[in-house]
Short mmCIF file of C-alpha atoms and ligand atoms in Angstrom, two decimals:
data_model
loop_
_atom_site.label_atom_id
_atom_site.label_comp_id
_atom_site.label_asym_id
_atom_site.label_seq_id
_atom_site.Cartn_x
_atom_site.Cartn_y
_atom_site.Cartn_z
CA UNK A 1 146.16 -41.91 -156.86
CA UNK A 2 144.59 -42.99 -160.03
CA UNK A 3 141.40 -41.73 -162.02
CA UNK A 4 139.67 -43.91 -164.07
CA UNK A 5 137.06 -42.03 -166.71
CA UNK A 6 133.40 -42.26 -165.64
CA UNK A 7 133.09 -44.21 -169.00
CA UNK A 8 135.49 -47.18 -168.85
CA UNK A 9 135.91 -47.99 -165.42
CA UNK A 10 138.67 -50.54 -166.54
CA UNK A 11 141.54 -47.47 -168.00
CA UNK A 12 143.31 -45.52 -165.14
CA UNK A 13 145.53 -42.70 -165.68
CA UNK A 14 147.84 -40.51 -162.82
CA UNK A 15 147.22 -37.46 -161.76
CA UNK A 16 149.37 -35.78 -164.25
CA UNK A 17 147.75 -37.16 -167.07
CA UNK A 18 144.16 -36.08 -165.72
CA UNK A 19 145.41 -32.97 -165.60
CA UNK A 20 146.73 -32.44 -168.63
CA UNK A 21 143.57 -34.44 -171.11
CA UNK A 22 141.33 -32.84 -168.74
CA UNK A 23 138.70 -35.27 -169.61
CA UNK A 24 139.39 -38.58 -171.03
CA UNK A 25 139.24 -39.17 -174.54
CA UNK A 26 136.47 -41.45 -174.70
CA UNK A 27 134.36 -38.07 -173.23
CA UNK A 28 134.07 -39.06 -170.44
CA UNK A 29 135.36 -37.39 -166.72
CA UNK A 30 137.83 -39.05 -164.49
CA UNK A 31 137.00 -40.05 -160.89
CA UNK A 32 139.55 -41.11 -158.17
CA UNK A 33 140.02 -44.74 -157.95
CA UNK A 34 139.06 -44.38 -154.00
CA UNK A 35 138.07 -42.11 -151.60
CA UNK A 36 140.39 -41.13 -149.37
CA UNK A 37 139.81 -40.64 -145.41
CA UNK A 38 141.20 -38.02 -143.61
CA UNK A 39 143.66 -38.18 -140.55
CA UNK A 40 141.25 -37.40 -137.82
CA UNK A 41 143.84 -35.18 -136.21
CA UNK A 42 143.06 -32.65 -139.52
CA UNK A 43 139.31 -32.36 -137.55
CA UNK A 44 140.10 -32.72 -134.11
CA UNK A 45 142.84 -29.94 -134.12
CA UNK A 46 141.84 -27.97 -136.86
CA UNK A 47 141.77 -24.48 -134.96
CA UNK A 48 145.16 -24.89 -134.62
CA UNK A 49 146.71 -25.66 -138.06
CA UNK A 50 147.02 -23.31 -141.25
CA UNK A 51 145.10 -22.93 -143.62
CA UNK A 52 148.26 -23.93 -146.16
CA UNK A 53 148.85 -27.22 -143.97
CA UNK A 54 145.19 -27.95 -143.99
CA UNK A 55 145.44 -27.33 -148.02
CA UNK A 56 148.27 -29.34 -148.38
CA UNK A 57 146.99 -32.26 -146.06
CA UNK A 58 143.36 -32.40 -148.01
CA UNK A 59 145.28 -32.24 -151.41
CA UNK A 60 148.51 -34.87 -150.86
CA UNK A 61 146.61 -37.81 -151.85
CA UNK A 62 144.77 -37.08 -154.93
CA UNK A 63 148.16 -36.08 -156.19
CA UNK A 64 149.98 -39.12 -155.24
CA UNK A 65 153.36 -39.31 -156.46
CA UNK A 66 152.69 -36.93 -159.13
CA UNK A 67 154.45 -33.61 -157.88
CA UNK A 68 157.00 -34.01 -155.34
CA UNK A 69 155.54 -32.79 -151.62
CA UNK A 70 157.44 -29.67 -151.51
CA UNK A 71 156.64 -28.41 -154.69
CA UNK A 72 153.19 -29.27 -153.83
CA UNK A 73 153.32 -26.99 -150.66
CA UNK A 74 154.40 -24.07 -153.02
CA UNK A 75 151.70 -24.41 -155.10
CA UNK A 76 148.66 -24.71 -152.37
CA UNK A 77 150.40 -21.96 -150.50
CA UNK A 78 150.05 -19.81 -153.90
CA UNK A 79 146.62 -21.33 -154.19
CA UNK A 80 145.23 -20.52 -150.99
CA UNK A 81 146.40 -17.07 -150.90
CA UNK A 82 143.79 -14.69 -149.66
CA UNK A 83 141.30 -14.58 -146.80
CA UNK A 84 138.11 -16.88 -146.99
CA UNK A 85 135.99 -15.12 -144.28
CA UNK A 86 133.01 -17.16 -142.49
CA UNK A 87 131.29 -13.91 -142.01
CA UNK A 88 127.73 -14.25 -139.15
CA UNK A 89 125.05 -12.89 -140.52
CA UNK A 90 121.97 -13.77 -138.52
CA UNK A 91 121.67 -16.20 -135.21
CA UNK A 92 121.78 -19.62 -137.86
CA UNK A 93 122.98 -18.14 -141.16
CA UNK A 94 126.63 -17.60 -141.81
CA UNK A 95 128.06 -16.17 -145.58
CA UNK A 96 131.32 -18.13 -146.60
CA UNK A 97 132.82 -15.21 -148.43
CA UNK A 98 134.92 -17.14 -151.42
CA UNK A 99 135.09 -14.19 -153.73
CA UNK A 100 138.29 -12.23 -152.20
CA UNK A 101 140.67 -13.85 -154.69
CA UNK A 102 142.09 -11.74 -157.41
CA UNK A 103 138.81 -12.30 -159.88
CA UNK A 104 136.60 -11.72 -157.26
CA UNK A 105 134.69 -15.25 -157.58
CA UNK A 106 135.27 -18.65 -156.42
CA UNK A 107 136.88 -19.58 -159.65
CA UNK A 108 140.35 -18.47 -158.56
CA UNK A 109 140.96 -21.20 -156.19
CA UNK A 110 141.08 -23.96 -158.81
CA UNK A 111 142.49 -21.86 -161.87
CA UNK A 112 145.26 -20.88 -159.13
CA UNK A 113 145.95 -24.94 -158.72
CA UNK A 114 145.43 -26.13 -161.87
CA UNK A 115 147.28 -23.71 -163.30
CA UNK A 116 150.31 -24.02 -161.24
CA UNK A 117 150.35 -27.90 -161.58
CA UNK A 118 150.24 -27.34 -165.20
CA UNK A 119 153.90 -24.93 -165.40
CA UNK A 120 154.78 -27.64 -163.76
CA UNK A 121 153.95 -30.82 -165.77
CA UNK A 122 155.36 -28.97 -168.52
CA UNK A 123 158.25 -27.67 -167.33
CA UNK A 124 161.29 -28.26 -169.69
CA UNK A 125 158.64 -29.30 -172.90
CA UNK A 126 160.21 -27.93 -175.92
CA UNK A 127 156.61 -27.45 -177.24
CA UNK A 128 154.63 -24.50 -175.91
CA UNK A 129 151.16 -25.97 -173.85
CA UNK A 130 148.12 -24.10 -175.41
CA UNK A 131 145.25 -23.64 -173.16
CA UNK A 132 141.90 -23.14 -174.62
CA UNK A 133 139.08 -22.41 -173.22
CA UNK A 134 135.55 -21.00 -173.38
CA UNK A 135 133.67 -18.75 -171.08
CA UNK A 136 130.26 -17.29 -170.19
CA UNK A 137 132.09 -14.88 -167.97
CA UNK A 138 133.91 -15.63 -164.70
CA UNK A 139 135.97 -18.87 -165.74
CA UNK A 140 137.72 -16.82 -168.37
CA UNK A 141 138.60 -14.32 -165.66
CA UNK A 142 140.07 -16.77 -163.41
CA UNK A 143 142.17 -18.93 -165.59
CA UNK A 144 143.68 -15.59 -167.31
CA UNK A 145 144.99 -14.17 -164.17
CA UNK A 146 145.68 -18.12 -162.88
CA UNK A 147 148.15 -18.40 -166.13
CA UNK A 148 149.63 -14.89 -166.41
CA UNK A 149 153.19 -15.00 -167.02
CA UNK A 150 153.24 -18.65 -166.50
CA UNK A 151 156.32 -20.06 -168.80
CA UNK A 152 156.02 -22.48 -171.05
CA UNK A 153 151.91 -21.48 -171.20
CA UNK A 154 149.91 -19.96 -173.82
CA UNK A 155 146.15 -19.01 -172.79
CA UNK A 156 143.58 -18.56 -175.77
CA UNK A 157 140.04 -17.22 -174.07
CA UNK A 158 136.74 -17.48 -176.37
CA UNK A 159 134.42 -14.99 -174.92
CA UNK A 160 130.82 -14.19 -176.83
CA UNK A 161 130.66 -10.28 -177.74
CA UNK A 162 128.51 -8.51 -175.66
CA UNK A 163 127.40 -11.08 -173.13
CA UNK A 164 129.68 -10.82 -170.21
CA UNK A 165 129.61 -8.31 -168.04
CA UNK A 166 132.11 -5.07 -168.40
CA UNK A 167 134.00 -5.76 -165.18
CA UNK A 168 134.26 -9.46 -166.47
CA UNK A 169 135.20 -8.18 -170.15
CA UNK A 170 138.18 -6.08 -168.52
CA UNK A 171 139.86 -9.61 -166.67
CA UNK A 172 140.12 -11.11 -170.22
CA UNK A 173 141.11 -8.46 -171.90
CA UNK A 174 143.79 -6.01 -170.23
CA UNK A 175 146.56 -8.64 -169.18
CA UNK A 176 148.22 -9.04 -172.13
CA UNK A 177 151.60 -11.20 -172.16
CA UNK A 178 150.98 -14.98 -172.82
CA UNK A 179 147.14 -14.47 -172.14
CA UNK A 180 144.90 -13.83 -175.46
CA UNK A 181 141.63 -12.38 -176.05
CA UNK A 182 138.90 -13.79 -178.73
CA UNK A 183 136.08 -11.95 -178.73
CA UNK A 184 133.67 -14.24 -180.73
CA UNK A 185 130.47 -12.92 -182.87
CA UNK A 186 128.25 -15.37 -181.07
CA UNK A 187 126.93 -16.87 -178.48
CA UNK A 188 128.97 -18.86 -175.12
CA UNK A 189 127.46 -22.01 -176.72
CA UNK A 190 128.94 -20.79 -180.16
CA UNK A 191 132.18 -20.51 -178.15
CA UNK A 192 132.26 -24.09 -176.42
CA UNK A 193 131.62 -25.59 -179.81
CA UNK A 194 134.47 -24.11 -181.21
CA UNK A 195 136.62 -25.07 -178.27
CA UNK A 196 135.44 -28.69 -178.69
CA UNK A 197 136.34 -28.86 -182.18
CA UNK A 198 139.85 -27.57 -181.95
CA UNK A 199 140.85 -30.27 -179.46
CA UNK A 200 139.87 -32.90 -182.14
CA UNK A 201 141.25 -31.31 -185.34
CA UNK A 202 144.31 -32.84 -186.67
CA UNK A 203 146.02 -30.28 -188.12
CA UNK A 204 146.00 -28.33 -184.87
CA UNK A 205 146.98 -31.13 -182.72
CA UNK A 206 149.91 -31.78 -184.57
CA UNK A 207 151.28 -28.30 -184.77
CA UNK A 208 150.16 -27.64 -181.15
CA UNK A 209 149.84 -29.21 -177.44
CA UNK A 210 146.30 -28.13 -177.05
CA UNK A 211 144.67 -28.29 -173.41
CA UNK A 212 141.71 -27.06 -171.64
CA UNK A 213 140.89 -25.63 -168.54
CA UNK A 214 137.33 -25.93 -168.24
CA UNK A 215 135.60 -26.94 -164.83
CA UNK A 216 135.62 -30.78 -165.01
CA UNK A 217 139.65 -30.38 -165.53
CA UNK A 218 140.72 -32.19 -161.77
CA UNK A 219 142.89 -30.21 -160.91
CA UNK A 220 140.04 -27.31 -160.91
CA UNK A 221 137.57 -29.75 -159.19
CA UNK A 222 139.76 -31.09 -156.17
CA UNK A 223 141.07 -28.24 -154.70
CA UNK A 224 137.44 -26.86 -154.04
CA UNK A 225 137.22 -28.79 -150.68
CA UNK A 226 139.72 -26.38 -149.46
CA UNK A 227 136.67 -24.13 -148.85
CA UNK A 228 134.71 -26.59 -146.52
CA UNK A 229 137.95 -27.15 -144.47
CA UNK A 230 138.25 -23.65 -143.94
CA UNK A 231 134.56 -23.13 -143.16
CA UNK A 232 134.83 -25.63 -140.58
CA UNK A 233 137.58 -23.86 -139.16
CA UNK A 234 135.97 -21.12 -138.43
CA UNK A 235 132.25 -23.02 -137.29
CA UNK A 236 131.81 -21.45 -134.03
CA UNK A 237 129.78 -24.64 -132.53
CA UNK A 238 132.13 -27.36 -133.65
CA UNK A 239 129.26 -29.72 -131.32
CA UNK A 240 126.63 -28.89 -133.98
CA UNK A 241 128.25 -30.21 -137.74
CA UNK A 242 126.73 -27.02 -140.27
CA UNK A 243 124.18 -27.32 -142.94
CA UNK A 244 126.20 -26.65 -146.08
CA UNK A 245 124.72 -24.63 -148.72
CA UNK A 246 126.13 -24.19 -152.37
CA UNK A 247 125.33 -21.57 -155.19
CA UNK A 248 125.12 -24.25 -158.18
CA UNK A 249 125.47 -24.19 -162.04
CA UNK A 250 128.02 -26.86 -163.15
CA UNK A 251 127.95 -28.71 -159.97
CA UNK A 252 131.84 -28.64 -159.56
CA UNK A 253 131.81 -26.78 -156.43
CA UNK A 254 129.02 -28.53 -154.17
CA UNK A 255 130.54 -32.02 -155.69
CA UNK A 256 133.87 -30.87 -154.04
CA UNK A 257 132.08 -29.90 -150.96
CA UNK A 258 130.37 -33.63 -151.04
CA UNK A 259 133.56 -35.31 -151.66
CA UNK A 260 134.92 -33.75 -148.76
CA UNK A 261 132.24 -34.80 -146.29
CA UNK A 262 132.67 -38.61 -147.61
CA UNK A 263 136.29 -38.18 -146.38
CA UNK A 264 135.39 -36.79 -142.98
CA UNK A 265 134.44 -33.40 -142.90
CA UNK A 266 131.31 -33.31 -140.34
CA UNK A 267 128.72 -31.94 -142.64
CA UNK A 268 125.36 -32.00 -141.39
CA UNK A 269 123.13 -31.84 -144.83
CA UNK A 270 123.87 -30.31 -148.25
CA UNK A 271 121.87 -27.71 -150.17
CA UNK A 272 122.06 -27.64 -153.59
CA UNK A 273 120.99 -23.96 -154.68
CA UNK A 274 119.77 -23.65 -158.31
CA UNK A 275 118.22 -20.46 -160.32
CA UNK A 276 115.42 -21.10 -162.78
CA UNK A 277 117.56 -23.90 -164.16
CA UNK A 278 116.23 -26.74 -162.21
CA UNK A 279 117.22 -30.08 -164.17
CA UNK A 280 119.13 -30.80 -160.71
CA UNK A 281 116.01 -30.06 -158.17
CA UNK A 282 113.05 -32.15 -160.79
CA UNK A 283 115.75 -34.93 -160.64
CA UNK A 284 115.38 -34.84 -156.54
CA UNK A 285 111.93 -34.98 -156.91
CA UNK A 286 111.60 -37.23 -159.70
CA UNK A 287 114.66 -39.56 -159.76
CA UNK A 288 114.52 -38.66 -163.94
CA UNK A 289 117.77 -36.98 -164.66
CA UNK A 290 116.27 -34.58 -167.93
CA UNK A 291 118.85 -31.73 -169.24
CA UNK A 292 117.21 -28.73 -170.77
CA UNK A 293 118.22 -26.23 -172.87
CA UNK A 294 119.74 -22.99 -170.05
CA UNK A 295 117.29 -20.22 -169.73
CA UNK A 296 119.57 -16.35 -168.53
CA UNK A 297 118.56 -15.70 -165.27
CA UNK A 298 120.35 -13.00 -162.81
CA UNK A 299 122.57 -15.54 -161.39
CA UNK A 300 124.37 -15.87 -165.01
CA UNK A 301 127.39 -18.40 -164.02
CA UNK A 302 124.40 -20.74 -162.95
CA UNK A 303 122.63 -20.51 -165.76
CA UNK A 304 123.28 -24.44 -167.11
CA UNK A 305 120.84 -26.57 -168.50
CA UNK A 306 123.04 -29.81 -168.44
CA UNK A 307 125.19 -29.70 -165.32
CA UNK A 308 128.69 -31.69 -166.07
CA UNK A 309 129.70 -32.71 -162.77
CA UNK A 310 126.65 -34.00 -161.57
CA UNK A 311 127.05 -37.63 -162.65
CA UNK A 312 130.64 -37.29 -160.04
CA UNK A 313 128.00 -36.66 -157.60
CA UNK A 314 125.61 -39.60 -158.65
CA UNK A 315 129.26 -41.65 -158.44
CA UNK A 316 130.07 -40.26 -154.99
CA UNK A 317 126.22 -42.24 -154.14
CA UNK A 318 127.27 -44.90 -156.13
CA UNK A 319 124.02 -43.87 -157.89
CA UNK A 320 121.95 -44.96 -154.54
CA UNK A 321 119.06 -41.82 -154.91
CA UNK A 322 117.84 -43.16 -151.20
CA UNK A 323 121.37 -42.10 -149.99
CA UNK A 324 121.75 -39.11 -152.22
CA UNK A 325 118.56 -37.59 -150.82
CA UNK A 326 119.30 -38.32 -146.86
CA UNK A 327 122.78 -35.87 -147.59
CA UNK A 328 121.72 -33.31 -150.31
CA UNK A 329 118.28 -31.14 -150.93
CA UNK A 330 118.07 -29.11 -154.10
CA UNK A 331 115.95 -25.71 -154.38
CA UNK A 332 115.03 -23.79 -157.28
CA UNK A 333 114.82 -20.05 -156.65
CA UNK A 334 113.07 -17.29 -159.46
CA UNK A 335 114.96 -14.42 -160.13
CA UNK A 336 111.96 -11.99 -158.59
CA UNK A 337 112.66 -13.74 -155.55
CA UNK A 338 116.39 -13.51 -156.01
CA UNK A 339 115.92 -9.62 -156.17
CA UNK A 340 113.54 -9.48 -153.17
CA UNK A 341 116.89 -11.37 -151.17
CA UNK A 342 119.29 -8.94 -151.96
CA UNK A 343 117.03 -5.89 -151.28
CA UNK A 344 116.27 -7.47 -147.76
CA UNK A 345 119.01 -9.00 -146.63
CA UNK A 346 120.70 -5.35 -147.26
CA UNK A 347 117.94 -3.56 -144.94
CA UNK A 348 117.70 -6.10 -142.49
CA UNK A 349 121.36 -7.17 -141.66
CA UNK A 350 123.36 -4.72 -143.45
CA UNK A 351 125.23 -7.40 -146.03
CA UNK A 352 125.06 -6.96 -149.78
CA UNK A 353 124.38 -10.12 -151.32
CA UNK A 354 125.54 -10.79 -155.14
CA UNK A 355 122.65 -12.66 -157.34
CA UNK A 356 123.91 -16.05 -156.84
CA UNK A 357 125.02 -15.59 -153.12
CA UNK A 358 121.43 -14.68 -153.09
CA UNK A 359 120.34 -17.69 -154.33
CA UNK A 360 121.83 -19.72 -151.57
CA UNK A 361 120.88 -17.23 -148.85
CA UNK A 362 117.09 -18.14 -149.42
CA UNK A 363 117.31 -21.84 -150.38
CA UNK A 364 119.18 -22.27 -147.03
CA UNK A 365 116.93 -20.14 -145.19
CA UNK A 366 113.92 -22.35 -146.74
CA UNK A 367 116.03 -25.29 -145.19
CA UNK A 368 116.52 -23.87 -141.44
CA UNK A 369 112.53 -22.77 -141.81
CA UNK A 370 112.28 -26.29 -141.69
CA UNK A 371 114.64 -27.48 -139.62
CA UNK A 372 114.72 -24.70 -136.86
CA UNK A 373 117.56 -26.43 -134.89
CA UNK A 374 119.95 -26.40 -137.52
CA UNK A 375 122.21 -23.62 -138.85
CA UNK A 376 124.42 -22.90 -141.63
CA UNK A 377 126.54 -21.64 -144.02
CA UNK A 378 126.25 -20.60 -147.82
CA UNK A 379 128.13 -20.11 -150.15
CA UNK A 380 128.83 -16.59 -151.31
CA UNK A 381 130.55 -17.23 -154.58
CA UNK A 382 131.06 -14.02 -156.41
CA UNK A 383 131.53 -9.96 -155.01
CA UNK A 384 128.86 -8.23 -155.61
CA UNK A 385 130.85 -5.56 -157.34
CA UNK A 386 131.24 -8.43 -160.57
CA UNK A 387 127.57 -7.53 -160.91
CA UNK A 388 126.83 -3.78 -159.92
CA UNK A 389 124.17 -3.34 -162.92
CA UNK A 390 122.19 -6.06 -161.39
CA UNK A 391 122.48 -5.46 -157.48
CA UNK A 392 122.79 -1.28 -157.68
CA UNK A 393 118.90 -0.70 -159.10
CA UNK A 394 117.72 -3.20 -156.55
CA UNK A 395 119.28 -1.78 -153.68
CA UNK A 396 118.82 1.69 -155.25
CA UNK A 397 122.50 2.72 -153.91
CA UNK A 398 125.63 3.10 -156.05
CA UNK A 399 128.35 0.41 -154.18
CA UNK A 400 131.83 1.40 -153.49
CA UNK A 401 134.39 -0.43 -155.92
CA UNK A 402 137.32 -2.50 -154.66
CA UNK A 403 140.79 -1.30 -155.49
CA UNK A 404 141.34 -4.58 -158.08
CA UNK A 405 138.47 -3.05 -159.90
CA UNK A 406 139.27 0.55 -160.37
CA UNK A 407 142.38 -0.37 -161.52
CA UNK A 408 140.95 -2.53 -164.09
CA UNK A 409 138.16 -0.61 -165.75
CA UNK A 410 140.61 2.02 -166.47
CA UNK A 411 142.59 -0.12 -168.20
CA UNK A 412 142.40 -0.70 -172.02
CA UNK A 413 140.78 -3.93 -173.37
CA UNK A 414 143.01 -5.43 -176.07
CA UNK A 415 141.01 -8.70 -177.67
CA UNK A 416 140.72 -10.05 -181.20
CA UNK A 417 137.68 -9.90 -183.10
CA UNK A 418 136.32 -13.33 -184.94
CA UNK A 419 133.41 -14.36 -186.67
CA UNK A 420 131.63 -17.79 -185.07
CA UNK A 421 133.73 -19.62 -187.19
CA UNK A 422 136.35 -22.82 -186.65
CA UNK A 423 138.67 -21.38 -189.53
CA UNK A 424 138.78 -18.17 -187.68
CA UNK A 425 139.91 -19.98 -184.80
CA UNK A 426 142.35 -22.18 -186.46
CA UNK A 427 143.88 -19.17 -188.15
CA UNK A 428 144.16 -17.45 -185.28
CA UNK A 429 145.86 -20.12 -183.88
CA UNK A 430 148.47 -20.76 -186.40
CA UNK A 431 149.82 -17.44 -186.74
CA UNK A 432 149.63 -16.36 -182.77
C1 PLP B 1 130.78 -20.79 -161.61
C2 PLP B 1 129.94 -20.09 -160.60
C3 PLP B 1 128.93 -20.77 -159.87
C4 PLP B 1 128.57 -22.21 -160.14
O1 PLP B 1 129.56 -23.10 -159.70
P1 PLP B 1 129.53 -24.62 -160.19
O2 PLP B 1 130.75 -25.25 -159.62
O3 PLP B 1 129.54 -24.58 -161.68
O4 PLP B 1 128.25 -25.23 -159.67
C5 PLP B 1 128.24 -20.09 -158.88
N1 PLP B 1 128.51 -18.78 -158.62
C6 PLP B 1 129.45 -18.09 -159.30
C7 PLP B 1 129.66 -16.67 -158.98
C8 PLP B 1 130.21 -18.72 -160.31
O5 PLP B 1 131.15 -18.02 -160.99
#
């Protein structure tokens, strides 16, 4: 498979290569040549094959020839290595839980991938890979404990002081080895310049291999459908294709989701669920695709103004809006109401929502009010634990932590301090 960059339609790299630029350097992101379609045997006998064979299958041909196949199996059997529960939670609403991965959100299904492919495109460099990347909060998390003791890999994390939440401070700060802490007087935007700058200094890039592992990275996008597959799976009424419902910020994970159904996944209709950042639902309504500056909501890993990957999905339309809005409806949901879901859905059925689950509970729910045949499934994309100071004052109840996190607010946070400043980060850089 080749990916040609969503700005040059005429240059075409492999797999590796998209992998390791992460975007292309004319800015802009790759996109697979075609489409694949799926083996139909992958839906018709789906209750009876793994989920690491169902992985695998999805994944083989957007890698090509670029990893041999039985490395490949090694690394989507690492990937796909805890339980993705479709869990009932009403008559026609059913949470996929993707938050029981080591960082507790979504995330760790393509930092696990892309960071395996990565020890292995660079296996046997005599110069170190450098990954840099910056974070608002959960990426930072998930590509830290996706490159821990990988050889070969060095992981520098830009984090802004103060802004992420403790429990997300602790997974960027207490694994030590080859993964290192900046904690940057600033702000995430503050960070992301920085990041952006580094990859086209010269001095750096000739004393380093610098790489990044942000969310339009491939190998971070692609291995997102793994979710749908495994919702479907577990669809009770395999007669009745679900409505799909995503928590969205960047507009990786629905795009994945999308991508999927265009290869044969029986989808019935997407929802696109969006906080007070609504550039994505005015474009539904408006055709007018208008970025605008992010405003913090509860939902905090949604909280994007510009979303990157939604010109993949105006490519997977071939930019047909007709098209785009027979598959996909967009919602924008306030954080009062956001607050009012969690406290509800808690009383009435028992489950404990995290904000951005929340968000998709009640755009979905809008949907099926609508549509009072259909059910579905949304996307619950973080563990409420992540964000206990938002969800224990509206539930008024403390909420029992996980093992994963004891262990890790105990543990002591080792980062570097820097001022928002590119020689900091260049100096840092040299001497690490
Ligand atoms: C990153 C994130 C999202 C948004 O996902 P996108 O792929 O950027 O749309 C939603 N929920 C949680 C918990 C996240 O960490």
């Amino acid at each position: 498979m080749n990916y040609f960059s969503l700005n040059n339609r005429n240059a075409f790299v492999d797999f590796k290569e998209a992998t390791i630029r992460g975007q292309a350097p004319d800015k802009g992101l790759y996109f697979p040549e075609k489409i694949p379609s799926l083996d139909k045997t992958l839906i018709s006998d789906i209750d009876n094959i793994s989920n690491e064979e169902i992985a695998f299958r999805v994944i083989r041909p957007f890698v090509g020839n670029g990893i041999p196949e039985d490395v490949l199996f090694d690394i989507v059997k690492q990937t796909v290595n805890f339980p993705i529960p479709l869990v009932k939670i009403k008559e026609d609403m059913y949470a996929l839980e993707m938050f029981h991965g080591n960082t507790l959100a979504f995330k760790d299904i393509g930092a696990r991938f892309m960071s395996r492919c990565l020890a292995h495109f660079v296996k046997g460099n005599d110069k170190k890979v450098t990954v840099l990347v910056a974070t608002s909060g959960d990426t930072g998390g998930a590509v830290a404990d996706g490159f821990y003791n990988v050889d070969g890999v060095d992981v520098v994390i830009l984090y802004p002081s103060g802004k992420v939440s403790m429990v997300q401070e602790k997974q960027l700060t207490t694994l030590g080895s080859n993964i290192h802490a900046l904690e940057v007087n600033g702000t995430f935007d503050d960070c992301q310049q920085m990041v952006k700058k580094a990859f086209t200094d010269n001095d750096l890039n000739e004393k380093l291999f610098l790489t990044s592992a942000n969310s339009i990275n491939v190998a971070r996008w692609l291995p997102q459908q793994f979710f749908y597959f495994f919702a479907y799976k577990q669809w009770p009424d395999k007669t009745n294709a679900p409505v799909v419902c995503v928590p969205s910020g960047n507009f990786g994970n629905i795009c994945s989701a999308l991508l999927a159904n265009i290869s044969g996944l029986p989808v019935k209709h997407f929802i696109a669920a969006c906080n007070a950042n609504d550039v994505v639902p005015n474009f539904m309504k408006t055709y007018e695709y208008k970025p605008k500056k992010a405003v913090a909501t509860l939902s905090n890993a949604m909280d994007v103004g510009d979303p990157s990957n939604f010109i993949r999905i105006l490519e997977l339309f071939q930019h047909q809006t007709k098209e785009l809005s027979s598959k996909l409806t967009a919602y924008s949901i306030s954080d009062e109401e956001t607050a009012a879901t969690i406290k509800s859905v808690e009383k009435e059925f028992n489950y404990l929502l995290d904000p951005h689950g929340a968000v998709g509970y009640l755009s979905l729910k809008r949907h099926l009010d609508l549509h009072p045949n259909d059910k579905g499934i949304f996307a619950e994309t973080a563990h409420p634990v992540k964000f206990y100071d938002v969800v224990e004052p509206i539930i008024e109840k403390k909420i029992d932590l996980p093992p994963s996190v004891q262990n890790i607010i105990h543990k002591e946070k080792v980062s570097t301090k820097i001022e928002n400043d590119f020689g900091a980060l260049k100096d840092f850089l040299f001497v690490m």
